[in-house]
Coordinates of C-alpha atoms in Angstrom, one line a residue:
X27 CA -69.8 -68.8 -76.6
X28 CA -68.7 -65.3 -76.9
X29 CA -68.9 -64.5 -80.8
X30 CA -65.5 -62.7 -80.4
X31 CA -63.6 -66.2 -79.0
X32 CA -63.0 -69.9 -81.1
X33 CA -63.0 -73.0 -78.4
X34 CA -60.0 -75.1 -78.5
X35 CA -59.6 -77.9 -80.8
X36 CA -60.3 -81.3 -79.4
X37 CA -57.2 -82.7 -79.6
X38 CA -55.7 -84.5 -76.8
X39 CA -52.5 -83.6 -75.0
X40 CA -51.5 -80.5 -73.8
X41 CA -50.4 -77.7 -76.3
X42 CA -47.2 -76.4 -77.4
X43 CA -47.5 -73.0 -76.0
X44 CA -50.4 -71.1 -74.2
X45 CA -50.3 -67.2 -74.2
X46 CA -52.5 -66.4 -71.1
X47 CA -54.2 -63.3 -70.4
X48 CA -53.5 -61.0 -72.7
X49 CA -55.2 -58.2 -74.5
X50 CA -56.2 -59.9 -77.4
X51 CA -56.6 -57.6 -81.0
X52 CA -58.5 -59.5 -84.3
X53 CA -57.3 -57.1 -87.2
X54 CA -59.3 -59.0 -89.2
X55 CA -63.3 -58.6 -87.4
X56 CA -61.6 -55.2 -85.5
X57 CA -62.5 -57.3 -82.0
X58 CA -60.6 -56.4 -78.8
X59 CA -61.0 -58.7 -75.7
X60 CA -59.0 -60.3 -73.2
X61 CA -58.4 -64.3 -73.0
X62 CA -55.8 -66.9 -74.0
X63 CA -54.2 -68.6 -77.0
X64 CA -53.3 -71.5 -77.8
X65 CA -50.9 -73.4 -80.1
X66 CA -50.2 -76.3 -81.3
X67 CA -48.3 -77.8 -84.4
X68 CA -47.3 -74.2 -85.6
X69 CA -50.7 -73.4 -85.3
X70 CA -53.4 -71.3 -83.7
X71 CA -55.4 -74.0 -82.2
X72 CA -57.8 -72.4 -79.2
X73 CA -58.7 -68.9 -78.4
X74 CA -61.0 -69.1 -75.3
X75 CA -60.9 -67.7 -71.5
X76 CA -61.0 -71.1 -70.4
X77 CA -57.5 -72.3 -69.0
X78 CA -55.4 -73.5 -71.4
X79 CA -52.8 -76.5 -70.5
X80 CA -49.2 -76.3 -72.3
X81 CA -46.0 -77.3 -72.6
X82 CA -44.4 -73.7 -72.2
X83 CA -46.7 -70.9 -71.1
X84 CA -45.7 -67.1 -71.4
X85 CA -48.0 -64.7 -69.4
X86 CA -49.0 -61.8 -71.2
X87 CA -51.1 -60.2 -68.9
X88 CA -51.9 -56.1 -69.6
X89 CA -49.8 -57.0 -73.0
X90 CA -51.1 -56.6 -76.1
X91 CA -51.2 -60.1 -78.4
X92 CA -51.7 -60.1 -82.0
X93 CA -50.7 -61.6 -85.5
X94 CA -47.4 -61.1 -85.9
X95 CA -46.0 -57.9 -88.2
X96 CA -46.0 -58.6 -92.1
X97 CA -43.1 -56.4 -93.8
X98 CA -44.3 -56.1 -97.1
X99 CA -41.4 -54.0 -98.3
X100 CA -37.8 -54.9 -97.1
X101 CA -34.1 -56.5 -98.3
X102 CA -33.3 -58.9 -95.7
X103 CA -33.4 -61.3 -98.3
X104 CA -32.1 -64.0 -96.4
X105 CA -29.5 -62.2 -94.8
X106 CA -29.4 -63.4 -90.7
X107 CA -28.5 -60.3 -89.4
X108 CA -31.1 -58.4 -90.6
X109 CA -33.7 -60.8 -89.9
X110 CA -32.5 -60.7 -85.9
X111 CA -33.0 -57.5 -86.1
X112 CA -36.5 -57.0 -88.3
X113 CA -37.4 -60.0 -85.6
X114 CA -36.8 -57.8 -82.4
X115 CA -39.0 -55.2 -83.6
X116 CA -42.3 -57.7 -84.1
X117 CA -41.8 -58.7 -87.6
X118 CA -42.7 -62.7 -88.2
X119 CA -42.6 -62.3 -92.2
X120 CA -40.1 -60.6 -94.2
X121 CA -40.8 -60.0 -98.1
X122 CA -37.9 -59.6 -100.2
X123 CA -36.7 -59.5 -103.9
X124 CA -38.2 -55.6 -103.6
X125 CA -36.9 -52.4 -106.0
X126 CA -36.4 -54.9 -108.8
X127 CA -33.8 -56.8 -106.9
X128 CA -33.0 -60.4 -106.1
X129 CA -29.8 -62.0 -106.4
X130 CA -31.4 -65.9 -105.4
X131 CA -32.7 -68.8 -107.8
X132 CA -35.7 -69.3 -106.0
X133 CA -35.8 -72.9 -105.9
X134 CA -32.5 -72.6 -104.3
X135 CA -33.4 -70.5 -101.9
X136 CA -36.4 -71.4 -100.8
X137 CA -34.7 -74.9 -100.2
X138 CA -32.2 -73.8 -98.2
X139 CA -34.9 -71.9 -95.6
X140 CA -36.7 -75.4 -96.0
X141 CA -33.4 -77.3 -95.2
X142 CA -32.0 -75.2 -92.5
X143 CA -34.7 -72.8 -91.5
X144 CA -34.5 -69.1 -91.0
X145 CA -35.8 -66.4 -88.2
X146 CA -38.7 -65.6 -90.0
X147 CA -41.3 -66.4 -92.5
X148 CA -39.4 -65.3 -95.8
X149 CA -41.4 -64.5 -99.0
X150 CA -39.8 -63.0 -102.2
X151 CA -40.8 -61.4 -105.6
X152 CA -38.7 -61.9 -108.8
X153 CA -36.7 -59.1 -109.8
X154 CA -36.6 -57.2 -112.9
X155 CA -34.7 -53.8 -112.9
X156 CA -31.2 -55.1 -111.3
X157 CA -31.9 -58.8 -111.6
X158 CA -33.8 -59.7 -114.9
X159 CA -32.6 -57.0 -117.0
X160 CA -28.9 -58.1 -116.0
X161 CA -30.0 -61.9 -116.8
X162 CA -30.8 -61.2 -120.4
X163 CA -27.7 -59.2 -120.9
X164 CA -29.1 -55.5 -120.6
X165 CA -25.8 -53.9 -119.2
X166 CA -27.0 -50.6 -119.9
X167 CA -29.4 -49.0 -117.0
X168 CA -30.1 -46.0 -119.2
X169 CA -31.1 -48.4 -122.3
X170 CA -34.4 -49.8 -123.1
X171 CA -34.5 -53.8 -123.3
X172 CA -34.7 -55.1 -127.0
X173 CA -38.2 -57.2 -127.7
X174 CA -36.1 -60.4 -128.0
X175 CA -34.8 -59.4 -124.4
X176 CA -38.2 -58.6 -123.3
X177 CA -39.5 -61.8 -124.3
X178 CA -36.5 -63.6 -122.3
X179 CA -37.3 -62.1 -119.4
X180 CA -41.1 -62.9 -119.7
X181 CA -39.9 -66.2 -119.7
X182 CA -37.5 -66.1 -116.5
X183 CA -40.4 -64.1 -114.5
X184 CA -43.2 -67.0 -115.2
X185 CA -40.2 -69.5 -114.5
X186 CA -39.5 -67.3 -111.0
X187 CA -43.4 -67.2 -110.6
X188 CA -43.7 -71.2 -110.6
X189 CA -40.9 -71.4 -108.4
X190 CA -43.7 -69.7 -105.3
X191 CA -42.5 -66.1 -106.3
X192 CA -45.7 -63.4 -104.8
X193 CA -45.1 -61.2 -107.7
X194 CA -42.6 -59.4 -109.9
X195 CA -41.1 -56.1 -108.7
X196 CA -39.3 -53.0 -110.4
X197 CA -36.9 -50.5 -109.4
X198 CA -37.9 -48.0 -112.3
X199 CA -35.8 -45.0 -110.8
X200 CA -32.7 -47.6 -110.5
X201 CA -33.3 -48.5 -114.7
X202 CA -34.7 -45.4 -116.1
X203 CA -34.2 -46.9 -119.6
X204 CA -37.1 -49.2 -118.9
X205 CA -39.8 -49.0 -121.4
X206 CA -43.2 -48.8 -121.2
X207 CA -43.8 -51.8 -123.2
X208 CA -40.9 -53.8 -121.2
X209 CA -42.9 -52.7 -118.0
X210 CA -46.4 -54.0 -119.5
X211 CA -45.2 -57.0 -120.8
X212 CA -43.9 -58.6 -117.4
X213 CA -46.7 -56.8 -115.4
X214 CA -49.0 -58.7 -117.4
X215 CA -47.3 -62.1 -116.2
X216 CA -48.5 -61.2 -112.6
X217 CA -51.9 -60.0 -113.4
X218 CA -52.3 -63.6 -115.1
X219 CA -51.7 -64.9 -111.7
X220 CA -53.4 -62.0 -109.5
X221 CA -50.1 -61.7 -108.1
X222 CA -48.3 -58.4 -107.0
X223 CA -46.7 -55.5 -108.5
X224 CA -44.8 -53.6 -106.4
X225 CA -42.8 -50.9 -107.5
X226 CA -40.2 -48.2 -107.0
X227 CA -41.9 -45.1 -108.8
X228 CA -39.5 -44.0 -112.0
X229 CA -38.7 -41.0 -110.1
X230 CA -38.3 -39.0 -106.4
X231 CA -39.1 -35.4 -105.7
X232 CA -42.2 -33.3 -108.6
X233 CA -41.1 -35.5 -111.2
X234 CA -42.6 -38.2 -108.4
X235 CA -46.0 -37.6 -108.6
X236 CA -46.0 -38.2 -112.1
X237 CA -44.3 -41.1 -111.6
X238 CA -47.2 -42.5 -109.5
X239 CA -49.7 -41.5 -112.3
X240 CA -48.0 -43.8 -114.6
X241 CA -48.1 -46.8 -111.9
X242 CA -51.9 -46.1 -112.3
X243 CA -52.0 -46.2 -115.5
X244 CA -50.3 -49.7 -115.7
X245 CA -52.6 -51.3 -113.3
X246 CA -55.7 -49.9 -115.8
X247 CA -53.6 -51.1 -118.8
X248 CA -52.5 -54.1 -117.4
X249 CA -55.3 -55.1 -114.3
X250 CA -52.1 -56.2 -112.1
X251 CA -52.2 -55.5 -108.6
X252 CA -50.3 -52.8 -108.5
X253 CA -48.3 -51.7 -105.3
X254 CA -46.5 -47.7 -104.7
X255 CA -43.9 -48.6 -102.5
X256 CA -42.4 -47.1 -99.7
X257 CA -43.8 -43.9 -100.5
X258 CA -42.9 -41.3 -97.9
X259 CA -39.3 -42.0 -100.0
X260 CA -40.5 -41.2 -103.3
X261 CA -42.5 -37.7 -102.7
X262 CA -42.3 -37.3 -99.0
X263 CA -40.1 -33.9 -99.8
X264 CA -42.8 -31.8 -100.4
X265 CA -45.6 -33.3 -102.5
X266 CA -47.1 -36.2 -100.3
X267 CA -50.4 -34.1 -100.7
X268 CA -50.4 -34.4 -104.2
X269 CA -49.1 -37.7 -104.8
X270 CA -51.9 -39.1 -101.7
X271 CA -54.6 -37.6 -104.2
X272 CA -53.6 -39.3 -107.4
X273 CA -54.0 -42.5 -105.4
X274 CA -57.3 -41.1 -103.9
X275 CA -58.9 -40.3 -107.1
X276 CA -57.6 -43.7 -109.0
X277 CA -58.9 -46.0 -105.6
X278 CA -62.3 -44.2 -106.1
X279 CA -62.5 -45.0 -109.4
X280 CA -62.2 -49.0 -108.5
X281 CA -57.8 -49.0 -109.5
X282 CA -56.5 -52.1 -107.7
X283 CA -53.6 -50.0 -106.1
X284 CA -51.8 -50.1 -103.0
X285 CA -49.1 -48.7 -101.2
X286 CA -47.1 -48.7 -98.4
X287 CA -44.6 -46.2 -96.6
X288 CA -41.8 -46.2 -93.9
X289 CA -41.1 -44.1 -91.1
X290 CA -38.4 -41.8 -91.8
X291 CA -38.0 -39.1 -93.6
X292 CA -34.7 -40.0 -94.9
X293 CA -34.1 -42.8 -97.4
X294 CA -31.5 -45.3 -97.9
X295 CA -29.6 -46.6 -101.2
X296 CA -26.5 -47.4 -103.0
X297 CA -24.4 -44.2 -103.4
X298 CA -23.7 -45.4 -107.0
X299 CA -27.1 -46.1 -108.3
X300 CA -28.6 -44.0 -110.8
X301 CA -31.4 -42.0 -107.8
X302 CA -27.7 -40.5 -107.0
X303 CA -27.5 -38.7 -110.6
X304 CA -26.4 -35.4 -112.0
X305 CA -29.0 -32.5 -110.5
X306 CA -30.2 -34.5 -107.4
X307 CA -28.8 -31.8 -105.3
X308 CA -30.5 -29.5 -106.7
X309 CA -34.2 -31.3 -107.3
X310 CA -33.9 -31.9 -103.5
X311 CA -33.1 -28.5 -102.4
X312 CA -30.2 -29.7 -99.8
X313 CA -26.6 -29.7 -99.6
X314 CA -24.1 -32.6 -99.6
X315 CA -24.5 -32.4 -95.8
X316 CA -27.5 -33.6 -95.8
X317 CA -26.0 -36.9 -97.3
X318 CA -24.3 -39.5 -95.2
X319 CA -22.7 -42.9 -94.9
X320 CA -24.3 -45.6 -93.5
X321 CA -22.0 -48.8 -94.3
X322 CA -18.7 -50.1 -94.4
X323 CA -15.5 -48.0 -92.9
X324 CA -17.0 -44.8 -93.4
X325 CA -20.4 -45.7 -91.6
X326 CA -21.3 -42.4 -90.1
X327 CA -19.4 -39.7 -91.9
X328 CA -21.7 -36.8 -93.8
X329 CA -20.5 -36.1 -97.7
X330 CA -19.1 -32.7 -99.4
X331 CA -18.6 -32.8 -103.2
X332 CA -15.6 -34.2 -103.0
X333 CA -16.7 -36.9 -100.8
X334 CA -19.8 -38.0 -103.0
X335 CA -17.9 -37.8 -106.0
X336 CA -15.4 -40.0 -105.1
X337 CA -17.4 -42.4 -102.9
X338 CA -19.5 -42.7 -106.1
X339 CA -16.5 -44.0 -108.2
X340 CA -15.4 -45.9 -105.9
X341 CA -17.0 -47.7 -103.6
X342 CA -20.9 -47.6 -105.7
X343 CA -22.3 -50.1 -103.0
X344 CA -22.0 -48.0 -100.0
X345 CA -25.3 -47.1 -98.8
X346 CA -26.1 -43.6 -98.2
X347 CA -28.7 -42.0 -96.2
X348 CA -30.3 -38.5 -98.1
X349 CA -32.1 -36.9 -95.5
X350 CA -34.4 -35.3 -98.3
X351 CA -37.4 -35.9 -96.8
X352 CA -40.3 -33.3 -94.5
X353 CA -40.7 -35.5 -91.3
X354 CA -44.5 -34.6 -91.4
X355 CA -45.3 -35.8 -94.6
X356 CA -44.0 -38.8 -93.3
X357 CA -47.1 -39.1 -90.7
X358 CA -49.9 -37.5 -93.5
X359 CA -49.0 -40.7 -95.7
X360 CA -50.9 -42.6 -92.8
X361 CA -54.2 -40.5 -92.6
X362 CA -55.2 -42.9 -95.5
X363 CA -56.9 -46.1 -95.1
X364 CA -55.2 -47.8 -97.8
X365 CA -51.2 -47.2 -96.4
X366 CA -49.3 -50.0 -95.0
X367 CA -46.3 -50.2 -93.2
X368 CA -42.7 -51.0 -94.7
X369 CA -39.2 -50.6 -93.3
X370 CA -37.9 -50.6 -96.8
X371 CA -34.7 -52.1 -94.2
X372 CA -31.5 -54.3 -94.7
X373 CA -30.2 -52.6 -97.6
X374 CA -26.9 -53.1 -98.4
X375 CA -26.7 -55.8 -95.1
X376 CA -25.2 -54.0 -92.8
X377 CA -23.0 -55.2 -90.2
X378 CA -23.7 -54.5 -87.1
X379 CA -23.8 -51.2 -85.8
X380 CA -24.5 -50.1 -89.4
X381 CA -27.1 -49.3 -91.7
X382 CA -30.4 -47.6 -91.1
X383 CA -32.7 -47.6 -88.0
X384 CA -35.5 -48.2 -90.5
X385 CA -33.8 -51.5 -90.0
X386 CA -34.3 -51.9 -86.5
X387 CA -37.3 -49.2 -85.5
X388 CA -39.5 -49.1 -88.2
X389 CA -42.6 -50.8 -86.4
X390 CA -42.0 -49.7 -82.7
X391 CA -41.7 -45.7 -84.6
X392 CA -44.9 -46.8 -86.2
X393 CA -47.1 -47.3 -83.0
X394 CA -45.1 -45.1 -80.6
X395 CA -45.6 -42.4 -83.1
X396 CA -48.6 -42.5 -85.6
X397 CA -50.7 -44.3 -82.8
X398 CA -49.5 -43.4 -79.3
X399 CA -48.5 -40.2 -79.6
X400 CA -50.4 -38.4 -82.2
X401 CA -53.7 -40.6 -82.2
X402 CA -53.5 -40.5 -86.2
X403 CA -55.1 -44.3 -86.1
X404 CA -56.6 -46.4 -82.7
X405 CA -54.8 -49.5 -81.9
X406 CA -56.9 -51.7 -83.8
X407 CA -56.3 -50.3 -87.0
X408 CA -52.8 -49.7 -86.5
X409 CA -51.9 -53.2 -86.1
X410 CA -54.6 -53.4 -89.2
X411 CA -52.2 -51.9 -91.2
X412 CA -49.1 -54.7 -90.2
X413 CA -50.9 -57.4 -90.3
X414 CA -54.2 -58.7 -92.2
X415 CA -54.0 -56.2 -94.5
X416 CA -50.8 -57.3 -96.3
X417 CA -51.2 -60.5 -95.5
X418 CA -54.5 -59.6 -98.4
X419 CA -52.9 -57.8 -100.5
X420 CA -50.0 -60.5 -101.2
X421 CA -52.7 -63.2 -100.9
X422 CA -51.7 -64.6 -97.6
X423 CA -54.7 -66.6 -96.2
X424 CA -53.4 -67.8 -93.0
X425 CA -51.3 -65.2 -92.1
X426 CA -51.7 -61.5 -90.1
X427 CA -54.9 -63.3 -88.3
X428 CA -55.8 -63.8 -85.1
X429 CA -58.1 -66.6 -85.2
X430 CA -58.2 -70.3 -84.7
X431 CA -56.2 -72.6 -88.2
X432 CA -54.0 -69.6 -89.1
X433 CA -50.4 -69.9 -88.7
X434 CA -49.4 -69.0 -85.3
X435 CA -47.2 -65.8 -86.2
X436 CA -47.7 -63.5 -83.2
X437 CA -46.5 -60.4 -81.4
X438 CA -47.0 -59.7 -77.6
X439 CA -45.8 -56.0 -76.9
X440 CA -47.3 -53.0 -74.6
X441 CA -48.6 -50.1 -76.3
X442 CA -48.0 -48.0 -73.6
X443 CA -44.0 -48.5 -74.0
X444 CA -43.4 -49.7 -77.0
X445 CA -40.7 -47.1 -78.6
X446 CA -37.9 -47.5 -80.9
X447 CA -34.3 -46.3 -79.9
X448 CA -32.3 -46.6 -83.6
X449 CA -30.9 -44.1 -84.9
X450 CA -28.8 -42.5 -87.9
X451 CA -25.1 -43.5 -87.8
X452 CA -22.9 -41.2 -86.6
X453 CA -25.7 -39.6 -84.1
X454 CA -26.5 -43.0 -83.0
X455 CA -27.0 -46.6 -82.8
X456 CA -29.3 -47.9 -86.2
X457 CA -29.5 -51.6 -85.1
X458 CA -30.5 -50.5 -81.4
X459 CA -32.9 -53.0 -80.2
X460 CA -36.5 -51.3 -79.2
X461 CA -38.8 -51.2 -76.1
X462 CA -41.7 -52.9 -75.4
X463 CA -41.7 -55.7 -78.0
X464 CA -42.0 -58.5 -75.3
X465 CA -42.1 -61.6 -77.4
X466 CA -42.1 -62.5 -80.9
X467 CA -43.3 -66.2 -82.4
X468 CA -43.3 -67.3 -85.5
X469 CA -44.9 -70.6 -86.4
X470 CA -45.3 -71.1 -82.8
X471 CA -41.7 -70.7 -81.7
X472 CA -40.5 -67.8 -79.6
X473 CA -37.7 -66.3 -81.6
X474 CA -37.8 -63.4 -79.3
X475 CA -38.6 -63.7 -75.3
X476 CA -38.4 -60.9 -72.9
X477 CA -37.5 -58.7 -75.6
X478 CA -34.2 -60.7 -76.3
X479 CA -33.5 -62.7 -79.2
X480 CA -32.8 -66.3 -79.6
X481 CA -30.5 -67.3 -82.1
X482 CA -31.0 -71.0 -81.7
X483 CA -34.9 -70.2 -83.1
X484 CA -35.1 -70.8 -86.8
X485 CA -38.7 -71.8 -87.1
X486 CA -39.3 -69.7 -89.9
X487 CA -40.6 -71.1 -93.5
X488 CA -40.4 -70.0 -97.2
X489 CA -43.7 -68.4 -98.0
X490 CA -44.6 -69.4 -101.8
X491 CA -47.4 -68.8 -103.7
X492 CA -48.6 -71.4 -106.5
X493 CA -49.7 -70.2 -109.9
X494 CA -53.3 -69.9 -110.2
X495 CA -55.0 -68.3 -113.1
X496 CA -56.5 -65.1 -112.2
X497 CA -60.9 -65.1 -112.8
X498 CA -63.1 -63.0 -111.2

């Protein structure tokens, strides 16, 4: 047998679904080839050239097939909208409770995906900046937590970690009175489990890439898996050079640090949060109008003074969009090996014809852009970068694979085509569907067939994580 192809499983019966004659991409052994796949039970079951019989059969001839796209950075958070949309762009797992927020008991939540499904796969991390710190009665975002505080919130994190959380996340720049030894201590509650750290640096713009050098610093303190996220947003104005080689030098020196980045070089957050402070202006070098609305009434509408000062007193949960950022630092943060892909999307959950188009084009941007178009990364290591590889770094063993026993998450979509059409409000449609994304399964259900999105298709499963202690 062809080293690159697994026979079929010798069950009897026909399988659930067959995918015939596609263009067949391994992240995981970087294999190309053409054949079929088959599924049955949720899972990959046969990947052969021998003719498959099934139940359904989608033909995906001159169409790439491959795991399905792992967003290791978003909001969706259980929110249905958003996952329709993250779903139409190739996405099969969503990973929420990001930027130190999550608003779920996790037993709850998880129950309810178990109960009544959901679009997609849905993972989450427990949340310190918004969440925890508002649990133990920090009301303060400017005020470090008390010890007795810190030690409650130890507790609720391993509680929240038992529960199937994949790690505990911050949002340092949202709760800039978060202390070094509050940030140990819960940081040392995931590295006792080898589970994640993700984190929104304590700071955007210069100020950034010392930011960065302190999330180094607390994997070596701490030996958590530490993760930089969405990167492009924290020092994508300027300094992605110099933040790249603080991560360069502490990877060479053996640092178990990640990171991941979106696809836009403007961000989105709550207009009343404290990245929105006194001197931002000025530390970004723009002007009001480079600040828009992207929720609610005023969904569309650029800011003046007046407009931000108000809107901040006001109405603090509208998302803005600062467009802060130097579109081609956007694209340098992917010349390194260790960047993966994150639509940082759903924030606020937007209604639709709202929000960002980070919520809707993230992925299709990434291979119509960094891989089609410029040739920054081949095919095979693009969808490397959405698939196996965060599926590794959150410690998901049978998902972003392509091979026979992992869950049967997969994309089938044309490289030559695929392109997404989102865009900012008030210039043009964020929630706009893409091209090229033919079909989308998770757990061997289409939620998405010719490129259209089935709302009946809830096939998608909590993703936990049990606590293991971490030994090398």
């Amino acid at each position: 047998m062809d080293h690159a192809l697994r026979a079929a499983e010798s069950t009897d019966g026909p399988l659930d679904l067959c995918i015939a004659g596609g263009v067949l991409i391994d992240p995981e052994r970087s294999l190309r080839t053409v054949g079929n796949v088959g599924v049955r039970d949720g899972r990959i079951s046969a990947i052969t050239r021998e003719p498959l019989e099934a139940t359904t059969t989608i033909e995906a001839m001159g169409s790439v097939v491959c795991p399905g796209f792992i967003d290791i950075h978003a909001h969706v958070d259980g929110y249905e909208y958003s996952a329709q949309t993250m779903a139409l762009q190739g996405i099969t797992t969503t990973i929420g409770g990001n930027c130190g927020l999550m608003d779920h008991d996790l037993d709850e939540f998880f129950g309810r995906i178990d109960t009544s499904g959901f679009p997609l796969n849905h993972g989450m991390f427990v949340g310190h900046s918004f969440t925890l710190r508002r649990l133990v009665g920090v009301t303060d975002n400017y005020a470090p937590a008390t010890t007795e505080q810190v030690r409650e919130m130890v507790r609720l994190a391993e509680r929240g970690l038992e529960q199937g959380a994949l790690g505990i996340s911050f949002g340092l720049e949202y709760a800039p009175g978060t202390s070094w030894e509050e940030l140990t201590a819960l940081a040392e509650v995931a590295a006792r489990y080898d589970k994640l750290v993700p984190v929104h640096a304590r700071h955007d713009g210069w100020r950034g890439v010392g930011a960065i050098q302190e999330l180094v610093r607390l994997a070596e303190t701490t030996g958590a898996r530490v993760l930089v996220s969405h990167l492009t947003y924290m020092t994508g104005m300027g300094m992605m050079t110099e933040s790249l080689s603080v991560l360069d030098d502490a990877i060479a020196r053996g640092v178990d640090i990640h990171a991941d980045s979106g696809l836009y070089h403007a961000f989105a957050t709550f207009l009343g949060s404290a990245v929105f402070d006194d001197g931002c202006i000025e530390k970004w070098g723009v002007g009001y109008d480079s600040l828009s609305i992207a929720t609610g009434e005023l969904a569309g509408h650029s800011l003046d003074e007046a407009l931000f000062n108000r809107l901040r007193h006001d109405d603090p949960e509208a998302v803005c969009v600062a467009a802060v950022g130097k579109e081609a630092e956007v694209f340098e943060a992917f010349d390194r090996p260790y960047m993966m892909v994150s639509t940082d999307g759903a924030v606020g959950a937007p209604t639709p014809g709202t929000g960002h188009p980070q919520d809707a084009g993230t992925f299709p941007r990434f291979f119509r852009t960094v891989v089609r178009e410029q040739g920054r990364l081949p095919l095979i290591e693009g969808i490397r970068r959405c698939t196996i590889m965060p599926a590794r770094v959150l410690g998901l063993r049978d998902k972003g694979a392509l091979r026979v026993g992992a869950d049967a998450d997969l994309v089938i979509f044309d490289p030559a085509r695929i392109e997404d059409r989102a865009g900012y409000p008030g210039s043009g449609v964020p929630d706009a569907p893409p091209l090229g994304v033919h079909h989308v399964i998770v757990n061997g259900v289409p939620v998405v067939s010719e490129g259209g999105f089935r709302p009946s298709a809830r096939p998608g499963r909590p993703i936990r994580r049990e606590n293991r202690p971490w030994s090398m």
